[in-house]
Structures are given as structure tokens and as C-alpha cells.
Amino acid sequence: MYRLFLIIGLLVLLFVLLKSIYRSSKQVGRPAPPPLDGDQMVQDPVCGVFVPRKTAIVQQVGGISNCFCSQECAAKFEEQRTS
Ligand SMILES: [Zn+2]
């Protein structure tokens, strides 16, 4: 008798667990919300690499902001622009 309750209890636990897994996997399948400004991917015009805007190095040139993956690329761009 004791065992029966234990098995039922385990089954219920398993059922709840599976249900939560199913629910979370369904959430993963949903389309992601539009990215916020900080999560936007921007392209480095020097090396062509995409970087998140919040981690990119932004340089304002004549009202246009250029985003770079590193200070190195920003310097390279500046070199090309001024030469
Ligand atoms: Zn770069």
C-alpha cells in the first residue's frame, strides 16, 4: 500500500516535470520579440563583422555614426577616411 502511494506520487511529479518541459520548449519555439536598440546588430564597415550595438565602438562622422568591432578597426577607418 505504501509503495502504491510512492509510485503515484512519482508519476504525478514526472507528469508535472514533463508539462513544464513541454511548456518551456514551446516558449523557445515562439518568435523572439524585436531586438531593443542595444541588442541591434551593426556591421563594421572595415572588416564586415556584425557586432551588438551596445558593445560596438561608435564614431560620429559628419552626423553619421559608424560602428566598429574594435578600436583597431575604428582607427583603420579613420586612416582610410583622412588619407
Ligand atoms: Zn572590425
mmCIF file of C-alpha atoms and ligand atoms in Angstrom, residues 44 46-49 68-70 73, ligand 1:
data_model
loop_
_atom_site.group_PDB
_atom_site.id
_atom_site.type_symbol
_atom_site.label_atom_id
_atom_site.label_comp_id
_atom_site.label_asym_id
_atom_site.label_seq_id
_atom_site.Cartn_x
_atom_site.Cartn_y
_atom_site.Cartn_z
ATOM 1 C CA ASP A 44 31.711 47.049 -39.045
ATOM 2 C CA VAL A 46 36.153 47.866 -42.138
ATOM 3 C CA CYS A 47 36.138 44.114 -41.556
ATOM 4 C CA GLY A 48 32.443 43.411 -42.225
ATOM 5 C CA VAL A 49 31.860 41.749 -38.868
ATOM 6 C CA PHE A 68 33.252 49.158 -35.267
ATOM 7 C CA CYS A 69 34.105 45.857 -33.636
ATOM 8 C CA SER A 70 37.311 47.230 -32.142
ATOM 9 C CA CYS A 73 39.026 48.993 -36.955
HETATM 10 ZN ZN ZN B 1 36.275 45.202 -37.285
#
